[in-house]
Structures are given as C-alpha cells and as structure tokens.
Coordinates of C-alpha atoms and ligand atoms in Angstrom, one line a residue:
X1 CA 45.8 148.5 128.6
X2 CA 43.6 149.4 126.0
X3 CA 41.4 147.5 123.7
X4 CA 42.8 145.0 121.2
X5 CA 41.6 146.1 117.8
X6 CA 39.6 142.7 117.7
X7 CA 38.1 143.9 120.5
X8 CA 36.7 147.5 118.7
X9 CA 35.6 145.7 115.8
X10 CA 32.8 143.9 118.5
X11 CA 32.1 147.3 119.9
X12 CA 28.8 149.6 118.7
X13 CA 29.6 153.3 117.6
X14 CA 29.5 155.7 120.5
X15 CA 31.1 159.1 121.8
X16 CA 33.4 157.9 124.0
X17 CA 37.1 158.5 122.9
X18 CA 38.5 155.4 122.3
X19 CA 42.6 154.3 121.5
X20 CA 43.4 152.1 118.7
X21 CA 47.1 151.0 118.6
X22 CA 48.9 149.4 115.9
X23 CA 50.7 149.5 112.9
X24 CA 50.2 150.8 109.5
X25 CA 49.0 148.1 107.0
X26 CA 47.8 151.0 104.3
X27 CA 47.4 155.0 104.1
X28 CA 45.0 156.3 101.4
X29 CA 44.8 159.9 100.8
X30 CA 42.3 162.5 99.0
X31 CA 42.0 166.1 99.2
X32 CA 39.9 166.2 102.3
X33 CA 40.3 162.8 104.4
X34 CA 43.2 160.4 104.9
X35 CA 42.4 156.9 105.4
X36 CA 44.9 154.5 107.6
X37 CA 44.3 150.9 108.3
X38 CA 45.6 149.8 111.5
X39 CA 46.5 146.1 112.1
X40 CA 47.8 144.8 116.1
X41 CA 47.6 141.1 115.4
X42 CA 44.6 140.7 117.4
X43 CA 42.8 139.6 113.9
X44 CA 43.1 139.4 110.5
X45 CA 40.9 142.4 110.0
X46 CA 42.0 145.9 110.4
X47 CA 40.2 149.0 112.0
X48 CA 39.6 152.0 109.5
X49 CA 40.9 155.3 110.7
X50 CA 39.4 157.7 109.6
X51 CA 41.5 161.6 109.4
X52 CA 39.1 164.9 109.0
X53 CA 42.0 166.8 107.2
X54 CA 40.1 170.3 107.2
X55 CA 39.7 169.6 111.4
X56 CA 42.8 167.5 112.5
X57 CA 45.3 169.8 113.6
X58 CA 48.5 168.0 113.7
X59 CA 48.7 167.7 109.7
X60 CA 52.3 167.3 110.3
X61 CA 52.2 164.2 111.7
X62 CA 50.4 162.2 109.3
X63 CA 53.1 163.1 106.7
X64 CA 55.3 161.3 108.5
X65 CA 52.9 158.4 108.5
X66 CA 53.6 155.5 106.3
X67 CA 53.3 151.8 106.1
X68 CA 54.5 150.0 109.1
X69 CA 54.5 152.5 111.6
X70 CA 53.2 152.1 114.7
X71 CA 50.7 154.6 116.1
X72 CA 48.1 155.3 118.8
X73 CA 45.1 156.9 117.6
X74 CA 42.5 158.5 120.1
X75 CA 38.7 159.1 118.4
X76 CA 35.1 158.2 118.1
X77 CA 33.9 154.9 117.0
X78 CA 31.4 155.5 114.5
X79 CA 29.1 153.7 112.1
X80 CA 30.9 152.8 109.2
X81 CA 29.8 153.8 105.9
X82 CA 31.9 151.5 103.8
X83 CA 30.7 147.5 103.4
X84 CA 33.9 146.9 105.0
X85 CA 33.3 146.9 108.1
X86 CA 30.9 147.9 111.2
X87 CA 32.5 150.8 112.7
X88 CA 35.7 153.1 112.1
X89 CA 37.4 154.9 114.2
X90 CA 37.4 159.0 113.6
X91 CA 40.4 160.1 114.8
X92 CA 40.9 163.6 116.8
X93 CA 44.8 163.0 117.7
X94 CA 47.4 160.6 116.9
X95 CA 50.7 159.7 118.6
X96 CA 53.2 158.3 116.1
X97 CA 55.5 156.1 117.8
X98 CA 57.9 154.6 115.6
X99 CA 57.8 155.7 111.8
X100 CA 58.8 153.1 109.4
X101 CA 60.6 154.7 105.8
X102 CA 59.2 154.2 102.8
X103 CA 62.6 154.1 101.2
X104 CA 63.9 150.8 103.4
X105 CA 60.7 149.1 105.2
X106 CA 61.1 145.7 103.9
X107 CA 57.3 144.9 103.7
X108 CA 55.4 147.4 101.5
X109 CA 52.0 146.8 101.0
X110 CA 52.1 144.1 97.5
X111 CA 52.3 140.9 98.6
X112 CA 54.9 139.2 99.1
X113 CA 56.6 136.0 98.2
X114 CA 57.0 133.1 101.3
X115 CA 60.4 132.9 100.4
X116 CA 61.2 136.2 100.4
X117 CA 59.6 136.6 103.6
X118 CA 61.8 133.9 105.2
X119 CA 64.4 136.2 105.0
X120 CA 62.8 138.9 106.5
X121 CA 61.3 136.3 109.5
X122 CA 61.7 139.2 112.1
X123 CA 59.4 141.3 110.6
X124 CA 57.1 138.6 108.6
X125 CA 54.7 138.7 111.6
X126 CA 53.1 141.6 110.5
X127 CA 51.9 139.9 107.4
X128 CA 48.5 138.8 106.9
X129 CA 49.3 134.9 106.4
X130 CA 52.2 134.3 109.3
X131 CA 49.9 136.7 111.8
X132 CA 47.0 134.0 110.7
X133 CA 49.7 131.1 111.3
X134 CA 50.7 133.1 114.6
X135 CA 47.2 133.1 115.4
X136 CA 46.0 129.3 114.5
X137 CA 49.5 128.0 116.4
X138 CA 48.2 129.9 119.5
X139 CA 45.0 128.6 119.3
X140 CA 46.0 124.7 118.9
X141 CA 48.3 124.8 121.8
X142 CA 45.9 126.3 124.0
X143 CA 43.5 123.0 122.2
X144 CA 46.3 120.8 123.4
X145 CA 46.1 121.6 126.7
X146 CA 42.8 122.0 127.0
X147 CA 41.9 118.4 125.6
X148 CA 44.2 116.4 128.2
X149 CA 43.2 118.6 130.7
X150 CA 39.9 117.6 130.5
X151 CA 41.1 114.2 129.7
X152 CA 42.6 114.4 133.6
X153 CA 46.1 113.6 131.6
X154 CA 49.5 115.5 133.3
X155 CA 51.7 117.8 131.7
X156 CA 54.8 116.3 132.1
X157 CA 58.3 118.4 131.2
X158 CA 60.6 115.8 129.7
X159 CA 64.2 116.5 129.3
X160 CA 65.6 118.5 126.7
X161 CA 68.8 117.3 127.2
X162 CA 69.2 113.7 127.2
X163 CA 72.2 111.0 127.2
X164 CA 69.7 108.7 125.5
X165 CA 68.7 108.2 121.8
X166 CA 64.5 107.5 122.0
X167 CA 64.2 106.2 118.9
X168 CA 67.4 104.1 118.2
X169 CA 67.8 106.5 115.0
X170 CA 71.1 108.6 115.7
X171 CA 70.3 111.6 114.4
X172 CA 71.1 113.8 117.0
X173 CA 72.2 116.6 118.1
X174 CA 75.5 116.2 120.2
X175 CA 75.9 119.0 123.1
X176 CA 79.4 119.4 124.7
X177 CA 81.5 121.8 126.1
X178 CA 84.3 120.6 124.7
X179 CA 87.4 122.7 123.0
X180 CA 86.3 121.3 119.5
X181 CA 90.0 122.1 118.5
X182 CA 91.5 119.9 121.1
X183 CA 88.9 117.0 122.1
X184 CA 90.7 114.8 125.2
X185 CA 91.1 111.2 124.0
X186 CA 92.3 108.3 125.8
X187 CA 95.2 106.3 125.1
X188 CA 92.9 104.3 122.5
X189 CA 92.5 107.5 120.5
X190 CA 88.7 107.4 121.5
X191 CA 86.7 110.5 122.6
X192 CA 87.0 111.0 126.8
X193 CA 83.2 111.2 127.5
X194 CA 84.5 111.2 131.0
X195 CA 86.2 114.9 130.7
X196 CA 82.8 116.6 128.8
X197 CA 80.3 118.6 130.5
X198 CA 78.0 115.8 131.3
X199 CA 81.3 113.3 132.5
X200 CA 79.3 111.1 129.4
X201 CA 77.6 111.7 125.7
X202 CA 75.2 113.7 125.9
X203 CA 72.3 115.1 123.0
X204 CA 69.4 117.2 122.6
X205 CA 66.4 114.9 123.0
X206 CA 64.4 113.7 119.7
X207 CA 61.7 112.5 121.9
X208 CA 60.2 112.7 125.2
X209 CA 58.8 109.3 125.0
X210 CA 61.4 107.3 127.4
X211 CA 60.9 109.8 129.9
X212 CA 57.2 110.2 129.5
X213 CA 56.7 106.8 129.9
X214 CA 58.1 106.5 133.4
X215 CA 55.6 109.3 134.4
X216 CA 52.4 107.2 132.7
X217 CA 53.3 104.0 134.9
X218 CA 52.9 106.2 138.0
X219 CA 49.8 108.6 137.1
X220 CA 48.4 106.9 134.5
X221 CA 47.9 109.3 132.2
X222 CA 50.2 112.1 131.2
X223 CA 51.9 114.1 128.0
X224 CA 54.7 116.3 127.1
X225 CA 54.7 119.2 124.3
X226 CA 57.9 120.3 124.1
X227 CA 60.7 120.6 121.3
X228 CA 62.8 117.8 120.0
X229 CA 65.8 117.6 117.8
X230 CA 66.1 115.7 114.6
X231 CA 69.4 116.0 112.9
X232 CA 67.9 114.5 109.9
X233 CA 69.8 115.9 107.0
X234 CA 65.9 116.2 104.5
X235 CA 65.5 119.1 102.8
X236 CA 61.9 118.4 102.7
X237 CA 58.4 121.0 103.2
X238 CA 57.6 118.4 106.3
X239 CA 60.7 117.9 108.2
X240 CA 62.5 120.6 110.4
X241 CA 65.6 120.3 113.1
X242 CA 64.0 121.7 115.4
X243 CA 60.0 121.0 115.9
X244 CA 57.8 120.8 118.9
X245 CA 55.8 117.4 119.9
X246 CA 53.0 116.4 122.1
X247 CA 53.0 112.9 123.6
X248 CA 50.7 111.8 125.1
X249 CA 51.5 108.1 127.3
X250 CA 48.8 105.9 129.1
X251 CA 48.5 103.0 131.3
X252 CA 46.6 100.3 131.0
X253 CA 46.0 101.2 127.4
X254 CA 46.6 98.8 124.2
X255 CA 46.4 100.4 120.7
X256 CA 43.0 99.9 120.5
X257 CA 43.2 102.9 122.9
X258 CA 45.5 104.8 121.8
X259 CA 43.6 105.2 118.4
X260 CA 40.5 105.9 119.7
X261 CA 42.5 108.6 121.9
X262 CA 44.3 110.0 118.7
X263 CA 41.4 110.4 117.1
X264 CA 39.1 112.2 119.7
X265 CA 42.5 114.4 120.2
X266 CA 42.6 115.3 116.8
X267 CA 39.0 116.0 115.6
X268 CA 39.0 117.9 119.4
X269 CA 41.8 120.3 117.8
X270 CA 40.6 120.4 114.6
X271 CA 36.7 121.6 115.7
X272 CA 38.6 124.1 118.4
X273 CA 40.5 125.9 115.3
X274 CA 37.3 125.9 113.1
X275 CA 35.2 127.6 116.2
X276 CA 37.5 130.2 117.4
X277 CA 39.8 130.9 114.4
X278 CA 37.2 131.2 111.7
X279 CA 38.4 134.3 110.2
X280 CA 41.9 132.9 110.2
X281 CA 40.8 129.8 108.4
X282 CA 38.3 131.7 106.0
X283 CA 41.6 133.2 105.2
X284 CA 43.7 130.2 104.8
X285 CA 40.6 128.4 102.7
X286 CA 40.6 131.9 100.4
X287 CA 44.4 132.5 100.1
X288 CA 46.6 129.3 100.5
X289 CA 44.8 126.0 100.2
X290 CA 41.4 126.2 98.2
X291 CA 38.6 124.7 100.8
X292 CA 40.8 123.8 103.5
X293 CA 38.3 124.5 106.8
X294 CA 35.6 122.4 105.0
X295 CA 37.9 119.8 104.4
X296 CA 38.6 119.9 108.2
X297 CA 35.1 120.0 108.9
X298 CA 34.4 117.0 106.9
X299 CA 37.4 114.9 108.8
X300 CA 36.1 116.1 111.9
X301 CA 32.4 114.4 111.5
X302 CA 33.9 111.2 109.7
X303 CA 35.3 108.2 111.3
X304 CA 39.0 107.4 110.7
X305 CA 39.6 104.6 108.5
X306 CA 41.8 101.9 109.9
X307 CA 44.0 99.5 107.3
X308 CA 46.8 97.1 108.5
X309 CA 50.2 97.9 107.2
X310 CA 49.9 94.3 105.0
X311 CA 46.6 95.2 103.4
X312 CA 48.0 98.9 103.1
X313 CA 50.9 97.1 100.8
X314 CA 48.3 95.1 98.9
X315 CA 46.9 98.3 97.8
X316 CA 50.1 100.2 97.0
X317 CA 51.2 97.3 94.9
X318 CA 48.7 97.6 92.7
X319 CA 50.2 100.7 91.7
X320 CA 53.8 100.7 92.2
X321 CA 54.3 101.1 88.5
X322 CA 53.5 104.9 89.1
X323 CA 55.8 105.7 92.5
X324 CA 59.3 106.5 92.5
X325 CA 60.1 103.9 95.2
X326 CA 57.9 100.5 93.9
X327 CA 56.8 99.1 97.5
X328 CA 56.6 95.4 98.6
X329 CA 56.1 93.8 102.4
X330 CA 59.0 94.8 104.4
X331 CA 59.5 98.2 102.6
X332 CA 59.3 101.0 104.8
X333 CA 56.7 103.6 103.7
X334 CA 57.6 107.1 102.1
X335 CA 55.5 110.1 101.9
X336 CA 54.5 109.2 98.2
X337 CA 52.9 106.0 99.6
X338 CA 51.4 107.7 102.7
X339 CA 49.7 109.9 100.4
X340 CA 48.4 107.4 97.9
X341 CA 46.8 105.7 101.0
X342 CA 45.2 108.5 102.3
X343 CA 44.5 110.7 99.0
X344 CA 43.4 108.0 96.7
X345 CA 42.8 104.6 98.7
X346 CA 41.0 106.1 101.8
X347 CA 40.0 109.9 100.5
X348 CA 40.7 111.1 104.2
X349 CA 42.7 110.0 107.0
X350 CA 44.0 107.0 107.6
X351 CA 45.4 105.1 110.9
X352 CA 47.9 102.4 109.0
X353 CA 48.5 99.6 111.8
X354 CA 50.8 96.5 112.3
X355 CA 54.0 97.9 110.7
X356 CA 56.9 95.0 110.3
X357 CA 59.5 95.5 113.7
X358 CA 62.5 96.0 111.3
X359 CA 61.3 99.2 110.0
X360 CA 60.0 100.3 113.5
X361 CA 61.6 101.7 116.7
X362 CA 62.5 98.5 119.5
X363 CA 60.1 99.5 122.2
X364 CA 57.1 98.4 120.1
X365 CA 55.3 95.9 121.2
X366 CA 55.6 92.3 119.4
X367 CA 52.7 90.5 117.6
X368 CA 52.3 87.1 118.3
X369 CA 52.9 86.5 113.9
X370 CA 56.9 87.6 115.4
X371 CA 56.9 89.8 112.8
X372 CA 54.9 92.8 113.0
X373 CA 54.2 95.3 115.9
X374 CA 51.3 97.3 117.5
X375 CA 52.1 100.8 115.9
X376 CA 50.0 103.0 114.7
X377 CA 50.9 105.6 111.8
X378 CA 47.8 108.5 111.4
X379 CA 48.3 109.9 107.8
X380 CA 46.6 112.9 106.5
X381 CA 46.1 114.1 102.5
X382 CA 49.3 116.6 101.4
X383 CA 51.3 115.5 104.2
X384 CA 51.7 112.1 104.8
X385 CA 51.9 110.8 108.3
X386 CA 51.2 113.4 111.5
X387 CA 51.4 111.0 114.0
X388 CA 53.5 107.5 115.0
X389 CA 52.2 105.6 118.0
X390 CA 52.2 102.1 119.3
X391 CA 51.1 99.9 122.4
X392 CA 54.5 99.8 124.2
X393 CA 56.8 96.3 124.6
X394 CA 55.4 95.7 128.2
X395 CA 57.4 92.3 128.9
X396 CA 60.8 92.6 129.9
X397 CA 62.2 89.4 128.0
X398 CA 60.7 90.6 124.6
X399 CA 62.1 94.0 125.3
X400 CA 65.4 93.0 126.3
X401 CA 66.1 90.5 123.4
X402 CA 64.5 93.1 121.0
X403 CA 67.2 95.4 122.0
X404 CA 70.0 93.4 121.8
X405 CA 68.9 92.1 118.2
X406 CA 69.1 95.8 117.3
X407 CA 72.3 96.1 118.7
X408 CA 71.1 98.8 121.6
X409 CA 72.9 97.8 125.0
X410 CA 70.3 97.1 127.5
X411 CA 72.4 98.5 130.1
X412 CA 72.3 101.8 128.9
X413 CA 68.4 101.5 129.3
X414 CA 68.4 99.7 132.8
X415 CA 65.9 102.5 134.0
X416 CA 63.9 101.7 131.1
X417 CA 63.7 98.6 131.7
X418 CA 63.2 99.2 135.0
X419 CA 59.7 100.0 134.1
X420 CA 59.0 96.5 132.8
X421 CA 60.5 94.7 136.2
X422 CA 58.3 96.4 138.7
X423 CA 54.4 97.3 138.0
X424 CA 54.8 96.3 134.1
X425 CA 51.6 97.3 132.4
X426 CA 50.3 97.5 129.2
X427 CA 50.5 100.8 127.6
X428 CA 50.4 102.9 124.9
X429 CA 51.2 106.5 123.1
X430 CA 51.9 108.6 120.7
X431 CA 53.7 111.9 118.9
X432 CA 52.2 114.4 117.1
X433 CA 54.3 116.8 115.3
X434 CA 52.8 120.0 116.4
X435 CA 54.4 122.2 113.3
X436 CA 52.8 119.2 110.7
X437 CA 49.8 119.6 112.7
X438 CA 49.1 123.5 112.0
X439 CA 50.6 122.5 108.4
X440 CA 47.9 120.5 107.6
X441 CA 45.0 122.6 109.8
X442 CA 46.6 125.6 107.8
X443 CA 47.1 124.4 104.5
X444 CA 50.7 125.9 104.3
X445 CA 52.6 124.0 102.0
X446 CA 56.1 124.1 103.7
X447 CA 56.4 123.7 107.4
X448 CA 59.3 126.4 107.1
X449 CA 56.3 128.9 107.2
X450 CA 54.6 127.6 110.1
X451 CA 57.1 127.8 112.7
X452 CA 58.4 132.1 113.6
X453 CA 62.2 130.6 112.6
X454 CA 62.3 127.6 111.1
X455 CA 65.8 125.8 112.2
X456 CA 66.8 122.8 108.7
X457 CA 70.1 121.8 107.7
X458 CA 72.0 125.0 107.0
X459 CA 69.0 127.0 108.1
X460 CA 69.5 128.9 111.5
X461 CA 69.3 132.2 110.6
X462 CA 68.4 134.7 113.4
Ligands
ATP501 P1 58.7 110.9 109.2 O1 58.6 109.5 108.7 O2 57.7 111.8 108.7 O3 60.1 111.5 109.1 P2 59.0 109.8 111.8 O4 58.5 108.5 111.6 O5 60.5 110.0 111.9 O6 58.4 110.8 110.8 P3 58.2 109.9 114.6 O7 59.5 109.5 115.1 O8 57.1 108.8 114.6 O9 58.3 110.5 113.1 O10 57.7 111.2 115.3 C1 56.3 111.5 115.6 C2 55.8 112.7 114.8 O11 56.7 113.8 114.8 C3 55.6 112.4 113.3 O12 54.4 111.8 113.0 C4 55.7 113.8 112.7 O13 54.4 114.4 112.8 C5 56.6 114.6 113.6 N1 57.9 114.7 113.1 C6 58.9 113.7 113.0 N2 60.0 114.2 112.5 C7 59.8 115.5 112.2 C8 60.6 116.6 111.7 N3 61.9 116.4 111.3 N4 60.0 117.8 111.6 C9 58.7 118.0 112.0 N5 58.0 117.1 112.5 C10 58.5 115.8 112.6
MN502 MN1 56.8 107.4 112.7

C-alpha cells in the first residue's frame, strides 16, 4: 500500500518517486502548469500536484481530469514554493482511475449546503466538514475504548434484539416475521405472539443497560457501545432512530462513582480529540461553531459543577416567565431548561442530580425522602443533556414494588431481578449518546450530519 496523503505531507522533499492517490478536490490551469489538489480522507489538507505541461507527456489525460476523479499520481516530492504547504508533489505520470463529469458530479467545488448534502450522503464523505466528522467519530471511538481499557472495564456485546423494553418507555421498534397482511390472532382477537419469529414480542433494543448490568455483577466492571433504537417520533437536531451508545455498568459503585467516572471519561475523550484531531477541530472552530476546541479545552481543565434537580428548579423558576414550558418540582426537564442550566446558571457543564422517580426510569435507585432517585443527568451548552445515569435499585423489595407501581410485570423481569436475589450489590452507570457526543465535540448543529446516514421518522434513505 502506498502512503496515505497525511502521511506525504510529514515527509521532506527528495528524489524518490513517490504515489499519491486520491480524488480531485480542484484543477487549476495556466498556459504552462496544471495544478490538481488531491484529497484521500487521510486529513483535511490536500497534497498539491504539480503538472510540467511542456514535459508531461500524456497531455491527454489531464483533459479528462476534473473534480472528483480519482487518480494515482507517481512524482518527486519537492519543496513547496507556495505558503500552503511544505512539499508538492511533481508529477511525471498519472493513472486516472475513475473520471467524474463535470456535467452530472453532484459535488462541484462551491460549498455546499448541509441539507443539500443529505441528499447526496453517499457521496458527502468527500466533503471537507463530513470527512472532518468522519475523522473526529473515528477518533472518539477508538477514545472509548481506549479509556475503559485502561480502566480494566469489558467490552460487553449486548443484544440488539431484545423481548424487553430497558427503559419502560415503549418506543420501540417491533421486529417480526409476520405476514403483516394476515397477523394470526387467537380466538380473543389478540395478536399470537406464539406463531412470530421469536414464539413472543420481540424489539430492537433501546438500551443495553439490563443486559449490561448482569455482566457488571459478575466482572465488575464492564460497557457496551453499540446501536439502540428509539422510535421516538421528534423531529429534533438531537434525537435520531437509530444512534449508538456506550454504557458503561460498575459494581460496587454508588453515584458518587459514577460521576466521578463520567467525568474522567469525558474530559479523557474530549483531550484525546483536541491532541490527535487538531486540524479537524481547527476546522470545526473556523467553519461551523466559532471557538469550539477552546471551549473544549476549557471544560476539559474545569471541574464539573454538580446541582440537585430541586435546587436546579429553584433556579429555573426564577425565570420561567421566559421558557416555553414554565417549570415547577415534578416537571420533567426539556432541552430549553437543560440549556438555561448549563448556558446561563452554570456557564459549562452541569451534572443535575436527584431527579423525582415519576419522571425517571424504575430501576433507579430510591432516596430515603421516597421521592427522588440517584440519577444523574450530564448537560452540556447547545445540547442539553449527553448523558443519563444513576446508582441502580440494588434491593429486591424496592425494585419489585417500584415496578409494579409503574405497572411493569415483575415476571417479565425475573432474570432481572434475579440480579437483586443472589450477590445484590450496589451499583451504578450510565449512557452516552455517542452521535450527541461528536455533536457537541464537533460543534455540528444537527446530529443528522454527524452520523454517514442518519435514520428519523420518515428518514431512511439509502
Ligand atoms: P432525551 O431526554 O435527550 O431524549 P433520554 O433521557 O431519552 O434523552 P437516555 O434514555 O437517558 O436519554 O439515554 C442516554 C443518552 O442517550 C442520552 O443522554 C443521549 O445522549 C442519548 N440519546 C437518547 N435518545 C437519543 C436519540 N433519540 N438520539 C440520539 N441520542 C439519544
Ligand atoms: Mn435521560
């Protein structure tokens, strides 16, 4: 394989012929020298091919050369003249692989609108901002793993499809292999579970949590990063169908933990993106949200701020004259409160705690007040909340009784609960949206943009 063009950016001038391969971002032309800029993903930057017109022999071939075509070109690396860059590559032959027409090539070289470029999301990789995006989503998985690695956490592979509902919300996916035009019902008139694929209800998971948890109370530490499925009918710029999450579960853990873990997690992500995608975020801080890698770099050096839900109320009262949804205790929180909290209130992120049970999910665990629970909300400025945690509901009797107040049938969770009869311990986790993450490293205002093809409700398109 031959060099990356990252890689011959790095490299001093020098005789030996080297290959650049790539595509077209731009040709210029005079009388006596054709300029192409070749991009391969690698990095934001292109290499500058240089063509000697009066010496390159295959003048046919560079006609045929336009934006978006991919081409190998062998040459010298030399010192480049321009401010530009450091070297350029002088070309003595090129092999044009695939041309791309001037007349129909979707992505000429203005730029181009993020909507638009939904539309065209098989070919909006080659664009500077998704190849950054590309890039930065690399780069915090690889954080991810690296972080629990070194954490001694496990990488656990939850279920994708599951026959229970994590977070008691019902907005799932259903998945059947049923005849949709002739569903067997029994004699009731009820859906026959019994006949479908699965011989009961079966969905695509919303969260690997349940699962996750077993894993936790038998190595102590562990996590998932997988996709889950929301079908959440909110046409918002935060919310997809279909989005990936890392959750992490530990053992003898109580929130106290689990904060201090979210924390270290994030500001361990956030410094691994500022050191090895600096170009990409010099980019993003230039070109989509004005200052955003100092803004990361700042979070990353400052503590959290921690506020109990209650207080967090107290403060938003005080200016529920100005939200669309006026807020008192009991309310559950929206995004426009999220960001009041952490934009105006705390100037940074927050870590909102103590949430009333009614507006959280059942396996939280129970103050002793009887009304609130450990969770644990971490909300960011533009976005709102990036991660919901708690300590877990570690006794079986809470649990149980918690459940049936909900409504939830605590036999359909006897595995669950299983947990809680033998070895009970306290513990704790959490989910991060991964997309919301790289939205808010990014600064890309809609999460449609930060995910190759963005799945919403009547979005599926390729
Ligand atoms: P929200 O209130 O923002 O809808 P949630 O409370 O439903 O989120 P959780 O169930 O706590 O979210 O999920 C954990 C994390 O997963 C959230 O903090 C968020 O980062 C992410 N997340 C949740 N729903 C979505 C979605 N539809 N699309 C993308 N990310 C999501
Ligand atoms: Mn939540």
């Amino acid at each position: 394989m031959n060099d990356r063009i990252s890689q011959l950016l790095k490299r001093a001038p020098g005789p030996a012929p080297v290959v650049a391969e790539g595509w077209v971002r731009t040709k210029r032309e005079s009388k006596t020298v054709c300029f192409l800029e070749l991009n391969d993903g690698s990095c934001l930057k292109g290499l500058q091919v240089v063509v000697d017109l009066e010496t390159f022999a295959d003048a046919a071939v560079l006609g045929r050369i336009t934006t978006g075509a991919a081409v190998a070109c062998t040459g010298e690396l030399t010192a480049s003249p321009g401010g530009n860059q450091d070297v350029e590559l002088k070309a003595s032959s090129i092999t044009l692989h695939g041309e791309a027409p001037a007349d129909t090539y979707p992505l000429q070289k203005k730029r181009h609108s993020l909507e638009y470029l939904r539309e065209i999301a098989h070919l909006r990789a080659r664009t500077n901002t998704m190849g950054a995006v590309a890039r930065v989503r690399h780069a915090v998985s690889y954080a991810v793993h690296s972080y629990f690695n070194e954490k001694g956490f496990y990488y656990v592979h939850t279920p994708i499809i599951s026959t229970s509902d994590a977070e008691g919300a019902g907005e799932m996916f259903q998945v059947t292999t049923f005849d949709l035009d002739n569903i067997p019902r029994s004699e009731e008139g009820t859906i026959d579970y019994a006949q479908d694929f699965f011989g009961r209800k079966a969905s695509l998971t919303v969260s690997g949590q349940l699962e996750g948890e077993t894993y936790a109370l038998a190595l102590k530490n562990i996590y998932t990063f997988g996709p889950t499925f929301r079908a959440e009918n909110s046409n918002t710029k935060r919310h997809l169908s279909e989005f990936w999450m890392i959750e992490p579960e530990m053992s003898f853990c109580t929130l106290e933990g689990d904060m201090a873990i979210a924390e270290e997690f994030l500001k361990y992500v956030f410094s691994y993106v500022l050191e090895h995608c600096a170009e990409d975020m010099a980019f993003f801080s230039q070109w989509v949200e004005k200052g955003v890698a100092e803004t990361l770099r700042t979070v990353v050096e400052k503590p959290f701020v921690h506020m109990t839900y209650t207080d967090a109320i107290v403060e938003l009262e005080k200016n529920n004259d100005k939200f669309d949804f006026p807020v008192k205790w009991g309310s559950d929180l929206q995004t426009e409160h999220e960001r009041y909290l952490t934009e105006q209130v705390c100037k940074g992120p927050v870590i909102v705690t103590d949430y009333p049970k009614e507006i959280k999910a059942f396996y939280m665990k129970l103050n002793e007040d009887g009304k609130t629970v450990r969770a644990m909300d971490v909300l960011v400025p533009r976005l709102g909340e990036i991660i919901g945690g708690s300590e877990r509901e570690s006794r079986l009797e809470v649990l149980t009784e918690r459940m049936t107040s909900l409504g939830l049938d605590p036999a359909d969770y006897w595995w669950y609960l299983d947990l809680r009869r033998y070895g009970s311990v306290p513990h704790a986790g959490f989910g991060l949206g991964f997309d919301r993450a790289i939205q808010y490293i990014t600064g890309m205002q809609n999460i449609r943009d930060v995910i190759p093809y963005p799945r919403a409700a009547k979005q599926a398109d390729f």
